[in-house]
Amino acid sequence: MRTTSFKLSRFIGPVSFYKYAFSLAIPLGITNLLAISMGALDTLMISWIHQVSAVGTATQIEVIALNVVWACAAGTGIYAIQFFGAGDYKNLKRCFGLSISCAAFVGILTYGVITFFSASILHFYIQNDEVIWNGCQYLRIAKYAYILMSFQLSFSVIYRNLGKPFYPFVIGMITFLMKMLWNVLLIFGYAGFPKLGIIGAPLASCIAHSIALAVNIILAYKTKQPFVGKIREMFSYDLSFIRRILPRIRPLLLNEILFGFGNTLFVKAFGFLGIEAMNAYYIGAKIGDLFFAVANGFSDSISSIIGISLGQGKLKEAGQQSMYLISMAIGLCLGAVILITCFSPFLVSLFEVQSASVLNNAIWIVRIFALRIGMRFFIVIIFGTLRTGGDTKALMFLDSGLMYMVGLSIAFGSILVFHVQSIVLVFLLCQTEYVLRILFGMMRYRKGLWKTNLVS
């Protein structure tokens, strides 16, 4: 009995630790929630003009593009956190400069792809001419917003990595409020503005993110953040610096490309079930994304806490901190499952849904997302810890590897081979991927290979 108590005590940290963890996780979670809410806001308002499938399908390009930008920012962030912990601000600035360069490249590449191939890409996901045409109208404006969002994401990630959640929180709030205001004005034509319908949403995004990017730049220099400096300081990285960081970025980048594309392939699979199934999934997914944002804020706080300890060479302390976070995840898991399950009918009722079957399916999809998000709180501990310690190859298997081998195989197999017609049942079966992710992830985590100082 005494031995069991001792083992359990390893997972219970001091109150001061949890206060610190929540002081990071709460603002980061709210910041992520605000960012995701902008997509949900588009879906909500677009549902009132009956264009959910068009926007939902069009934004699959956004999913892939921003995943790649995030991978570059997170990959350079692995080193940025540890350089910050070690007090090496010269290389911290270089890390941020490299992240900005990657964001510019991906943003411009996405602009080009949308300009020349948007119709072909949308046709891959759905074979409805009206949905494709409306989706192309949306992307015609959205391609400019994606460039701005790429830069903004680089700022947001570096602040989170350095344990400074207040700045992205404030900027996220400004962006959300501007987005909501301009959505109302431009989609529905209030206060004398033209009624633009579906193209009003991406135009509102361009305005909101332009303001947010300007605030980001001004704020970073006014507050003398350690990751910004003169142009030559930030962009003075050479090939030797890139070669040092690239081995850690490459698997993370490949993983995010595969993971982002894999997420869009679920849309392709569900598209075989028809427009009503797609509408139910898009509504359920947007609601689920709101709660995923909170889990991802938890992940960002893990990266900051553990990464700084690793950068300071406190490997044992980093290991103990990760154990403390497991007990924190249990409470968050239970809370998320209960909260989302209870409020799923109300959340779905906010959307303009004309079909009873779409309404019912969307409610059940949100309830399945409750289980998925509960499991996500455990997964972010594993992924955040492995990523911070540079164990990115294992992360690629756990993330995109299991998605393709398990999740997508079940999705396409159940629909095309076993002819399952229920979107709810197919989505429930796909959660096997998350169960295996926890099991294999814990096995890798317990090996402790992630306890590595990368900068000394």
PDB file of C-alpha atoms in Angstrom, residues 113-408:
ATOM      1  CA  VAL A 113      -1.707  27.277 -55.827  1.00  0.00           C
ATOM      2  CA  ILE A 114      -5.125  28.843 -55.174  1.00  0.00           C
ATOM      3  CA  THR A 115      -4.773  31.226 -58.137  1.00  0.00           C
ATOM      4  CA  PHE A 116      -4.162  28.448 -60.659  1.00  0.00           C
ATOM      5  CA  PHE A 117      -5.630  25.257 -59.177  1.00  0.00           C
ATOM      6  CA  SER A 118      -8.492  26.141 -56.788  1.00  0.00           C
ATOM      7  CA  ALA A 119     -11.270  24.565 -58.890  1.00  0.00           C
ATOM      8  CA  SER A 120      -9.290  21.351 -59.430  1.00  0.00           C
ATOM      9  CA  ILE A 121      -8.506  21.064 -55.720  1.00  0.00           C
ATOM     10  CA  LEU A 122     -12.145  21.568 -54.687  1.00  0.00           C
ATOM     11  CA  HIS A 123     -13.274  19.042 -57.310  1.00  0.00           C
ATOM     12  CA  PHE A 124     -11.031  16.468 -55.615  1.00  0.00           C
ATOM     13  CA  TYR A 125     -13.068  16.766 -52.405  1.00  0.00           C
ATOM     14  CA  ILE A 126     -16.586  17.157 -53.770  1.00  0.00           C
ATOM     15  CA  GLN A 127     -18.320  16.760 -57.148  1.00  0.00           C
ATOM     16  CA  ASN A 128     -20.985  19.433 -56.808  1.00  0.00           C
ATOM     17  CA  ASP A 129     -20.600  22.262 -59.338  1.00  0.00           C
ATOM     18  CA  GLU A 130     -22.448  24.860 -57.248  1.00  0.00           C
ATOM     19  CA  VAL A 131     -20.363  24.106 -54.142  1.00  0.00           C
ATOM     20  CA  ILE A 132     -17.142  24.265 -56.195  1.00  0.00           C
ATOM     21  CA  TRP A 133     -18.088  27.590 -57.809  1.00  0.00           C
ATOM     22  CA  ASN A 134     -18.983  29.194 -54.469  1.00  0.00           C
ATOM     23  CA  GLY A 135     -15.827  27.754 -52.881  1.00  0.00           C
ATOM     24  CA  CYS A 136     -13.695  29.324 -55.624  1.00  0.00           C
ATOM     25  CA  GLN A 137     -15.343  32.702 -54.994  1.00  0.00           C
ATOM     26  CA  TYR A 138     -14.407  32.393 -51.325  1.00  0.00           C
ATOM     27  CA  LEU A 139     -10.784  31.433 -52.105  1.00  0.00           C
ATOM     28  CA  ARG A 140     -10.396  34.281 -54.607  1.00  0.00           C
ATOM     29  CA  ILE A 141     -10.248  36.657 -51.612  1.00  0.00           C
ATOM     30  CA  ALA A 142      -9.064  34.251 -48.903  1.00  0.00           C
ATOM     31  CA  LYS A 143      -5.687  33.665 -50.620  1.00  0.00           C
ATOM     32  CA  TYR A 144      -4.601  37.148 -49.509  1.00  0.00           C
ATOM     33  CA  ALA A 145      -5.679  36.488 -45.924  1.00  0.00           C
ATOM     34  CA  TYR A 146      -3.610  33.276 -45.794  1.00  0.00           C
ATOM     35  CA  ILE A 147      -0.384  35.248 -46.346  1.00  0.00           C
ATOM     36  CA  LEU A 148      -1.243  37.566 -43.442  1.00  0.00           C
ATOM     37  CA  MET A 149      -2.284  34.634 -41.244  1.00  0.00           C
ATOM     38  CA  SER A 150       1.044  32.891 -41.908  1.00  0.00           C
ATOM     39  CA  PHE A 151       3.044  35.825 -40.526  1.00  0.00           C
ATOM     40  CA  GLN A 152       0.683  36.243 -37.596  1.00  0.00           C
ATOM     41  CA  LEU A 153       1.039  32.551 -36.702  1.00  0.00           C
ATOM     42  CA  SER A 154       4.841  32.902 -36.491  1.00  0.00           C
ATOM     43  CA  PHE A 155       4.454  35.700 -33.932  1.00  0.00           C
ATOM     44  CA  SER A 156       1.872  33.769 -31.950  1.00  0.00           C
ATOM     45  CA  VAL A 157       3.995  30.597 -31.744  1.00  0.00           C
ATOM     46  CA  ILE A 158       7.166  32.392 -30.600  1.00  0.00           C
ATOM     47  CA  TYR A 159       5.289  34.214 -27.815  1.00  0.00           C
ATOM     48  CA  ARG A 160       3.819  30.932 -26.620  1.00  0.00           C
ATOM     49  CA  ASN A 161       7.171  29.182 -26.746  1.00  0.00           C
ATOM     50  CA  LEU A 162       8.732  31.836 -24.532  1.00  0.00           C
ATOM     51  CA  GLY A 163       5.952  31.582 -21.951  1.00  0.00           C
ATOM     52  CA  LYS A 164       4.449  34.994 -22.790  1.00  0.00           C
ATOM     53  CA  PRO A 165       0.782  34.182 -23.422  1.00  0.00           C
ATOM     54  CA  PHE A 166      -0.599  37.654 -22.684  1.00  0.00           C
ATOM     55  CA  TYR A 167       0.514  39.223 -25.985  1.00  0.00           C
ATOM     56  CA  PRO A 168      -1.072  36.678 -28.373  1.00  0.00           C
ATOM     57  CA  PHE A 169      -4.167  36.716 -26.145  1.00  0.00           C
ATOM     58  CA  VAL A 170      -4.644  40.483 -26.530  1.00  0.00           C
ATOM     59  CA  ILE A 171      -3.910  40.402 -30.261  1.00  0.00           C
ATOM     60  CA  GLY A 172      -6.199  37.388 -30.698  1.00  0.00           C
ATOM     61  CA  MET A 173      -9.015  39.277 -28.977  1.00  0.00           C
ATOM     62  CA  ILE A 174      -8.490  42.296 -31.254  1.00  0.00           C
ATOM     63  CA  THR A 175      -8.483  40.056 -34.345  1.00  0.00           C
ATOM     64  CA  PHE A 176     -11.634  38.214 -33.285  1.00  0.00           C
ATOM     65  CA  LEU A 177     -13.592  41.393 -32.562  1.00  0.00           C
ATOM     66  CA  MET A 178     -12.521  42.954 -35.869  1.00  0.00           C
ATOM     67  CA  LYS A 179     -13.398  39.762 -37.727  1.00  0.00           C
ATOM     68  CA  MET A 180     -16.853  39.576 -36.112  1.00  0.00           C
ATOM     69  CA  LEU A 181     -17.575  43.239 -36.871  1.00  0.00           C
ATOM     70  CA  TRP A 182     -16.510  43.080 -40.514  1.00  0.00           C
ATOM     71  CA  ASN A 183     -18.249  39.725 -41.059  1.00  0.00           C
ATOM     72  CA  VAL A 184     -21.566  41.263 -40.034  1.00  0.00           C
ATOM     73  CA  LEU A 185     -20.992  44.386 -42.133  1.00  0.00           C
ATOM     74  CA  LEU A 186     -19.794  42.643 -45.296  1.00  0.00           C
ATOM     75  CA  ILE A 187     -21.696  39.335 -45.373  1.00  0.00           C
ATOM     76  CA  PHE A 188     -25.108  40.860 -44.604  1.00  0.00           C
ATOM     77  CA  GLY A 189     -24.553  44.454 -45.768  1.00  0.00           C
ATOM     78  CA  TYR A 190     -25.311  46.379 -42.584  1.00  0.00           C
ATOM     79  CA  ALA A 191     -24.544  50.089 -41.914  1.00  0.00           C
ATOM     80  CA  GLY A 192     -24.511  50.981 -45.600  1.00  0.00           C
ATOM     81  CA  PHE A 193     -21.870  48.421 -46.606  1.00  0.00           C
ATOM     82  CA  PRO A 194     -22.462  46.247 -49.694  1.00  0.00           C
ATOM     83  CA  LYS A 195     -24.057  42.825 -49.096  1.00  0.00           C
ATOM     84  CA  LEU A 196     -21.251  40.563 -50.350  1.00  0.00           C
ATOM     85  CA  GLY A 197     -22.472  37.181 -49.093  1.00  0.00           C
ATOM     86  CA  ILE A 198     -19.884  34.410 -49.199  1.00  0.00           C
ATOM     87  CA  ILE A 199     -16.978  36.675 -50.253  1.00  0.00           C
ATOM     88  CA  GLY A 200     -17.646  39.000 -47.318  1.00  0.00           C
ATOM     89  CA  ALA A 201     -16.140  36.457 -44.894  1.00  0.00           C
ATOM     90  CA  PRO A 202     -12.631  36.255 -46.438  1.00  0.00           C
ATOM     91  CA  LEU A 203     -12.598  40.021 -47.029  1.00  0.00           C
ATOM     92  CA  ALA A 204     -13.315  40.490 -43.315  1.00  0.00           C
ATOM     93  CA  SER A 205     -10.400  38.125 -42.605  1.00  0.00           C
ATOM     94  CA  CYS A 206      -8.052  40.259 -44.721  1.00  0.00           C
ATOM     95  CA  ILE A 207      -8.998  43.408 -42.802  1.00  0.00           C
ATOM     96  CA  ALA A 208      -8.796  41.771 -39.358  1.00  0.00           C
ATOM     97  CA  HIS A 209      -5.465  40.031 -39.962  1.00  0.00           C
ATOM     98  CA  SER A 210      -3.885  43.140 -41.531  1.00  0.00           C
ATOM     99  CA  ILE A 211      -4.637  45.057 -38.340  1.00  0.00           C
ATOM    100  CA  ALA A 212      -3.431  42.154 -36.172  1.00  0.00           C
ATOM    101  CA  LEU A 213      -0.131  41.826 -38.045  1.00  0.00           C
ATOM    102  CA  ALA A 214       0.537  45.564 -37.710  1.00  0.00           C
ATOM    103  CA  VAL A 215      -0.176  45.374 -33.961  1.00  0.00           C
ATOM    104  CA  ASN A 216       2.122  42.334 -33.656  1.00  0.00           C
ATOM    105  CA  ILE A 217       5.060  44.112 -35.268  1.00  0.00           C
ATOM    106  CA  ILE A 218       4.610  47.378 -33.359  1.00  0.00           C
ATOM    107  CA  LEU A 219       4.083  45.617 -30.020  1.00  0.00           C
ATOM    108  CA  ALA A 220       7.115  43.338 -30.420  1.00  0.00           C
ATOM    109  CA  TYR A 221       9.462  46.282 -31.013  1.00  0.00           C
ATOM    110  CA  LYS A 222       7.836  48.632 -28.494  1.00  0.00           C
ATOM    111  CA  THR A 223       8.145  46.035 -25.708  1.00  0.00           C
ATOM    112  CA  LYS A 224      11.672  45.067 -26.880  1.00  0.00           C
ATOM    113  CA  GLN A 225      10.974  41.354 -27.190  1.00  0.00           C
ATOM    114  CA  PRO A 226      14.192  39.277 -27.257  1.00  0.00           C
ATOM    115  CA  PHE A 227      13.262  37.533 -30.530  1.00  0.00           C
ATOM    116  CA  VAL A 228      13.140  40.733 -32.633  1.00  0.00           C
ATOM    117  CA  GLY A 229      15.947  43.073 -33.598  1.00  0.00           C
ATOM    118  CA  LYS A 230      17.490  44.668 -36.647  1.00  0.00           C
ATOM    119  CA  ILE A 231      16.841  42.999 -39.991  1.00  0.00           C
ATOM    120  CA  ARG A 232      20.426  41.756 -40.255  1.00  0.00           C
ATOM    121  CA  GLU A 233      20.220  40.223 -36.766  1.00  0.00           C
ATOM    122  CA  MET A 234      17.065  38.260 -37.539  1.00  0.00           C
ATOM    123  CA  PHE A 235      17.953  37.153 -41.049  1.00  0.00           C
ATOM    124  CA  SER A 236      21.692  36.586 -40.632  1.00  0.00           C
ATOM    125  CA  TYR A 237      21.286  32.815 -40.428  1.00  0.00           C
ATOM    126  CA  ASP A 238      23.610  30.907 -42.738  1.00  0.00           C
ATOM    127  CA  LEU A 239      23.628  27.370 -44.115  1.00  0.00           C
ATOM    128  CA  SER A 240      25.390  25.983 -41.054  1.00  0.00           C
ATOM    129  CA  PHE A 241      22.627  27.386 -38.812  1.00  0.00           C
ATOM    130  CA  ILE A 242      19.917  25.953 -41.073  1.00  0.00           C
ATOM    131  CA  ARG A 243      21.683  22.565 -41.197  1.00  0.00           C
ATOM    132  CA  ARG A 244      21.745  22.543 -37.401  1.00  0.00           C
ATOM    133  CA  ILE A 245      17.992  23.081 -37.144  1.00  0.00           C
ATOM    134  CA  LEU A 246      16.793  21.274 -40.289  1.00  0.00           C
ATOM    135  CA  PRO A 247      17.105  17.682 -38.966  1.00  0.00           C
ATOM    136  CA  ARG A 248      14.558  18.537 -36.249  1.00  0.00           C
ATOM    137  CA  ILE A 249      12.284  20.528 -38.577  1.00  0.00           C
ATOM    138  CA  ARG A 250      12.226  18.034 -41.465  1.00  0.00           C
ATOM    139  CA  PRO A 251      10.220  15.245 -39.772  1.00  0.00           C
ATOM    140  CA  LEU A 252       7.958  17.803 -38.094  1.00  0.00           C
ATOM    141  CA  LEU A 253       7.338  19.536 -41.435  1.00  0.00           C
ATOM    142  CA  LEU A 254       6.702  16.247 -43.233  1.00  0.00           C
ATOM    143  CA  ASN A 255       4.379  15.205 -40.418  1.00  0.00           C
ATOM    144  CA  GLU A 256       2.321  18.401 -40.630  1.00  0.00           C
ATOM    145  CA  ILE A 257       2.034  18.163 -44.428  1.00  0.00           C
ATOM    146  CA  LEU A 258       0.864  14.553 -44.149  1.00  0.00           C
ATOM    147  CA  PHE A 259      -1.346  15.314 -41.141  1.00  0.00           C
ATOM    148  CA  GLY A 260      -2.916  18.392 -42.750  1.00  0.00           C
ATOM    149  CA  PHE A 261      -3.577  16.563 -46.022  1.00  0.00           C
ATOM    150  CA  GLY A 262      -4.806  13.531 -44.070  1.00  0.00           C
ATOM    151  CA  ASN A 263      -7.352  15.677 -42.248  1.00  0.00           C
ATOM    152  CA  THR A 264      -8.684  16.864 -45.589  1.00  0.00           C
ATOM    153  CA  LEU A 265      -8.903  13.242 -46.790  1.00  0.00           C
ATOM    154  CA  PHE A 266     -11.477  12.597 -44.072  1.00  0.00           C
ATOM    155  CA  VAL A 267     -13.550  15.253 -45.854  1.00  0.00           C
ATOM    156  CA  LYS A 268     -13.008  13.356 -49.111  1.00  0.00           C
ATOM    157  CA  ALA A 269     -14.202  10.119 -47.472  1.00  0.00           C
ATOM    158  CA  PHE A 270     -17.251  11.712 -45.856  1.00  0.00           C
ATOM    159  CA  GLY A 271     -18.056  13.367 -49.194  1.00  0.00           C
ATOM    160  CA  PHE A 272     -19.079   9.946 -50.534  1.00  0.00           C
ATOM    161  CA  LEU A 273     -21.989  10.040 -48.060  1.00  0.00           C
ATOM    162  CA  GLY A 274     -23.517  13.162 -49.660  1.00  0.00           C
ATOM    163  CA  ILE A 275     -24.018  16.876 -48.988  1.00  0.00           C
ATOM    164  CA  GLU A 276     -26.136  16.374 -45.856  1.00  0.00           C
ATOM    165  CA  ALA A 277     -23.427  14.222 -44.254  1.00  0.00           C
ATOM    166  CA  MET A 278     -20.840  16.863 -45.166  1.00  0.00           C
ATOM    167  CA  ASN A 279     -22.932  19.649 -43.638  1.00  0.00           C
ATOM    168  CA  ALA A 280     -23.381  17.655 -40.413  1.00  0.00           C
ATOM    169  CA  TYR A 281     -19.644  16.958 -40.221  1.00  0.00           C
ATOM    170  CA  TYR A 282     -18.610  20.572 -40.928  1.00  0.00           C
ATOM    171  CA  ILE A 283     -20.935  21.919 -38.221  1.00  0.00           C
ATOM    172  CA  GLY A 284     -19.850  19.269 -35.699  1.00  0.00           C
ATOM    173  CA  ALA A 285     -16.179  19.734 -36.564  1.00  0.00           C
ATOM    174  CA  LYS A 286     -16.295  23.521 -36.142  1.00  0.00           C
ATOM    175  CA  ILE A 287     -17.838  23.124 -32.689  1.00  0.00           C
ATOM    176  CA  GLY A 288     -15.295  20.432 -31.823  1.00  0.00           C
ATOM    177  CA  ASP A 289     -12.476  22.693 -33.000  1.00  0.00           C
ATOM    178  CA  LEU A 290     -13.417  25.254 -30.357  1.00  0.00           C
ATOM    179  CA  PHE A 291     -12.648  22.748 -27.609  1.00  0.00           C
ATOM    180  CA  PHE A 292      -9.583  21.414 -29.423  1.00  0.00           C
ATOM    181  CA  ALA A 293      -8.233  24.951 -29.123  1.00  0.00           C
ATOM    182  CA  VAL A 294      -8.250  24.651 -25.337  1.00  0.00           C
ATOM    183  CA  ALA A 295      -6.394  21.326 -25.524  1.00  0.00           C
ATOM    184  CA  ASN A 296      -3.828  22.858 -27.871  1.00  0.00           C
ATOM    185  CA  GLY A 297      -3.316  25.721 -25.416  1.00  0.00           C
ATOM    186  CA  PHE A 298      -2.482  23.057 -22.851  1.00  0.00           C
ATOM    187  CA  SER A 299       0.028  21.615 -25.345  1.00  0.00           C
ATOM    188  CA  ASP A 300       1.669  25.018 -25.849  1.00  0.00           C
ATOM    189  CA  SER A 301       2.091  25.479 -22.091  1.00  0.00           C
ATOM    190  CA  ILE A 302       3.725  22.036 -21.876  1.00  0.00           C
ATOM    191  CA  SER A 303       6.219  22.984 -24.596  1.00  0.00           C
ATOM    192  CA  SER A 304       7.128  26.191 -22.781  1.00  0.00           C
ATOM    193  CA  ILE A 305       7.481  24.652 -19.289  1.00  0.00           C
ATOM    194  CA  ILE A 306       9.436  21.561 -20.311  1.00  0.00           C
ATOM    195  CA  GLY A 307      11.431  23.226 -23.107  1.00  0.00           C
ATOM    196  CA  ILE A 308      12.844  25.922 -20.821  1.00  0.00           C
ATOM    197  CA  SER A 309      13.863  23.279 -18.251  1.00  0.00           C
ATOM    198  CA  LEU A 310      15.596  21.244 -20.970  1.00  0.00           C
ATOM    199  CA  GLY A 311      17.376  24.361 -22.274  1.00  0.00           C
ATOM    200  CA  GLN A 312      18.697  25.007 -18.761  1.00  0.00           C
ATOM    201  CA  GLY A 313      19.982  21.424 -18.578  1.00  0.00           C
ATOM    202  CA  LYS A 314      17.451  20.413 -15.880  1.00  0.00           C
ATOM    203  CA  LEU A 315      16.568  17.066 -17.460  1.00  0.00           C
ATOM    204  CA  LYS A 316      15.344  15.391 -14.271  1.00  0.00           C
ATOM    205  CA  GLU A 317      13.125  18.361 -13.429  1.00  0.00           C
ATOM    206  CA  ALA A 318      11.630  18.303 -16.933  1.00  0.00           C
ATOM    207  CA  GLY A 319      10.770  14.621 -16.475  1.00  0.00           C
ATOM    208  CA  GLN A 320       9.054  15.299 -13.153  1.00  0.00           C
ATOM    209  CA  GLN A 321       7.117  18.235 -14.598  1.00  0.00           C
ATOM    210  CA  SER A 322       5.742  16.058 -17.394  1.00  0.00           C
ATOM    211  CA  MET A 323       4.427  13.585 -14.783  1.00  0.00           C
ATOM    212  CA  TYR A 324       2.664  16.376 -12.903  1.00  0.00           C
ATOM    213  CA  LEU A 325       0.897  17.348 -16.115  1.00  0.00           C
ATOM    214  CA  ILE A 326      -0.644  13.877 -16.499  1.00  0.00           C
ATOM    215  CA  SER A 327      -2.837  14.338 -13.418  1.00  0.00           C
ATOM    216  CA  MET A 328      -3.805  17.767 -14.725  1.00  0.00           C
ATOM    217  CA  ALA A 329      -4.903  16.148 -17.987  1.00  0.00           C
ATOM    218  CA  ILE A 330      -7.197  13.676 -16.190  1.00  0.00           C
ATOM    219  CA  GLY A 331      -9.263  16.483 -14.658  1.00  0.00           C
ATOM    220  CA  LEU A 332      -9.416  18.408 -17.932  1.00  0.00           C
ATOM    221  CA  CYS A 333     -10.403  15.235 -19.802  1.00  0.00           C
ATOM    222  CA  LEU A 334     -13.377  14.494 -17.539  1.00  0.00           C
ATOM    223  CA  GLY A 335     -14.488  18.120 -17.537  1.00  0.00           C
ATOM    224  CA  ALA A 336     -14.359  18.376 -21.340  1.00  0.00           C
ATOM    225  CA  VAL A 337     -16.328  15.159 -21.944  1.00  0.00           C
ATOM    226  CA  ILE A 338     -19.124  16.127 -19.538  1.00  0.00           C
ATOM    227  CA  LEU A 339     -19.334  19.761 -20.679  1.00  0.00           C
ATOM    228  CA  ILE A 340     -19.393  19.095 -24.430  1.00  0.00           C
ATOM    229  CA  THR A 341     -21.831  16.169 -24.166  1.00  0.00           C
ATOM    230  CA  CYS A 342     -24.326  18.177 -22.101  1.00  0.00           C
ATOM    231  CA  PHE A 343     -24.260  21.287 -24.288  1.00  0.00           C
ATOM    232  CA  SER A 344     -24.048  19.629 -27.735  1.00  0.00           C
ATOM    233  CA  PRO A 345     -27.751  20.195 -28.668  1.00  0.00           C
ATOM    234  CA  PHE A 346     -27.554  23.881 -27.733  1.00  0.00           C
ATOM    235  CA  LEU A 347     -24.289  24.441 -29.625  1.00  0.00           C
ATOM    236  CA  VAL A 348     -25.635  22.856 -32.814  1.00  0.00           C
ATOM    237  CA  SER A 349     -28.899  24.838 -32.539  1.00  0.00           C
ATOM    238  CA  LEU A 350     -26.918  28.069 -33.058  1.00  0.00           C
ATOM    239  CA  PHE A 351     -26.399  27.107 -36.705  1.00  0.00           C
ATOM    240  CA  GLU A 352     -29.082  27.499 -39.370  1.00  0.00           C
ATOM    241  CA  VAL A 353     -29.918  23.836 -40.068  1.00  0.00           C
ATOM    242  CA  GLN A 354     -32.993  23.086 -42.188  1.00  0.00           C
ATOM    243  CA  SER A 355     -32.720  19.283 -42.249  1.00  0.00           C
ATOM    244  CA  ALA A 356     -33.659  17.237 -39.155  1.00  0.00           C
ATOM    245  CA  SER A 357     -31.168  14.498 -40.107  1.00  0.00           C
ATOM    246  CA  VAL A 358     -28.321  17.027 -40.413  1.00  0.00           C
ATOM    247  CA  LEU A 359     -29.251  18.464 -37.009  1.00  0.00           C
ATOM    248  CA  ASN A 360     -29.339  15.045 -35.314  1.00  0.00           C
ATOM    249  CA  ASN A 361     -26.110  13.846 -36.954  1.00  0.00           C
ATOM    250  CA  ALA A 362     -24.305  17.072 -36.045  1.00  0.00           C
ATOM    251  CA  ILE A 363     -25.288  16.642 -32.378  1.00  0.00           C
ATOM    252  CA  TRP A 364     -23.934  13.080 -32.315  1.00  0.00           C
ATOM    253  CA  ILE A 365     -20.737  14.137 -34.083  1.00  0.00           C
ATOM    254  CA  VAL A 366     -20.182  16.787 -31.398  1.00  0.00           C
ATOM    255  CA  ARG A 367     -20.670  14.106 -28.717  1.00  0.00           C
ATOM    256  CA  ILE A 368     -18.070  11.904 -30.397  1.00  0.00           C
ATOM    257  CA  PHE A 369     -15.785  14.926 -30.509  1.00  0.00           C
ATOM    258  CA  ALA A 370     -16.227  15.084 -26.720  1.00  0.00           C
ATOM    259  CA  LEU A 371     -14.536  11.670 -26.417  1.00  0.00           C
ATOM    260  CA  ARG A 372     -11.903  12.667 -28.970  1.00  0.00           C
ATOM    261  CA  ILE A 373     -11.077  15.895 -27.130  1.00  0.00           C
ATOM    262  CA  GLY A 374     -10.923  14.065 -23.801  1.00  0.00           C
ATOM    263  CA  MET A 375      -8.284  11.753 -25.269  1.00  0.00           C
ATOM    264  CA  ARG A 376      -6.580  14.764 -26.822  1.00  0.00           C
ATOM    265  CA  PHE A 377      -5.615  16.102 -23.379  1.00  0.00           C
ATOM    266  CA  PHE A 378      -3.463  13.003 -22.835  1.00  0.00           C
ATOM    267  CA  ILE A 379      -2.079  13.090 -26.356  1.00  0.00           C
ATOM    268  CA  VAL A 380      -0.917  16.715 -26.091  1.00  0.00           C
ATOM    269  CA  ILE A 381       1.203  15.805 -23.053  1.00  0.00           C
ATOM    270  CA  ILE A 382       2.928  13.097 -25.066  1.00  0.00           C
ATOM    271  CA  PHE A 383       3.288  15.147 -28.255  1.00  0.00           C
ATOM    272  CA  GLY A 384       4.265  18.386 -26.512  1.00  0.00           C
ATOM    273  CA  THR A 385       6.929  16.576 -24.501  1.00  0.00           C
ATOM    274  CA  LEU A 386       8.355  14.597 -27.438  1.00  0.00           C
ATOM    275  CA  ARG A 387       8.392  17.691 -29.686  1.00  0.00           C
ATOM    276  CA  THR A 388      10.153  19.865 -27.108  1.00  0.00           C
ATOM    277  CA  GLY A 389      12.849  17.238 -26.643  1.00  0.00           C
ATOM    278  CA  GLY A 390      13.356  16.939 -30.409  1.00  0.00           C
ATOM    279  CA  ASP A 391      11.950  13.385 -30.726  1.00  0.00           C
ATOM    280  CA  THR A 392      10.187  14.390 -33.938  1.00  0.00           C
ATOM    281  CA  LYS A 393      10.584  11.110 -35.851  1.00  0.00           C
ATOM    282  CA  ALA A 394       8.565   9.206 -33.253  1.00  0.00           C
ATOM    283  CA  LEU A 395       6.070  12.057 -33.300  1.00  0.00           C
ATOM    284  CA  MET A 396       5.602  11.663 -37.057  1.00  0.00           C
ATOM    285  CA  PHE A 397       4.663   7.982 -36.644  1.00  0.00           C
ATOM    286  CA  LEU A 398       2.280   8.697 -33.763  1.00  0.00           C
ATOM    287  CA  ASP A 399       0.616  11.609 -35.541  1.00  0.00           C
ATOM    288  CA  SER A 400       0.396  11.179 -39.309  1.00  0.00           C
ATOM    289  CA  GLY A 401       1.475   7.515 -39.374  1.00  0.00           C
ATOM    290  CA  LEU A 402      -1.449   6.311 -37.266  1.00  0.00           C
ATOM    291  CA  MET A 403      -3.811   8.670 -39.084  1.00  0.00           C
ATOM    292  CA  TYR A 404      -3.116   6.988 -42.433  1.00  0.00           C
ATOM    293  CA  MET A 405      -2.723   3.426 -41.167  1.00  0.00           C
ATOM    294  CA  VAL A 406      -5.751   3.474 -38.859  1.00  0.00           C
ATOM    295  CA  GLY A 407      -8.036   6.533 -39.104  1.00  0.00           C
ATOM    296  CA  LEU A 408      -8.181   6.982 -42.881  1.00  0.00           C
TER     297      LEU A 408
END
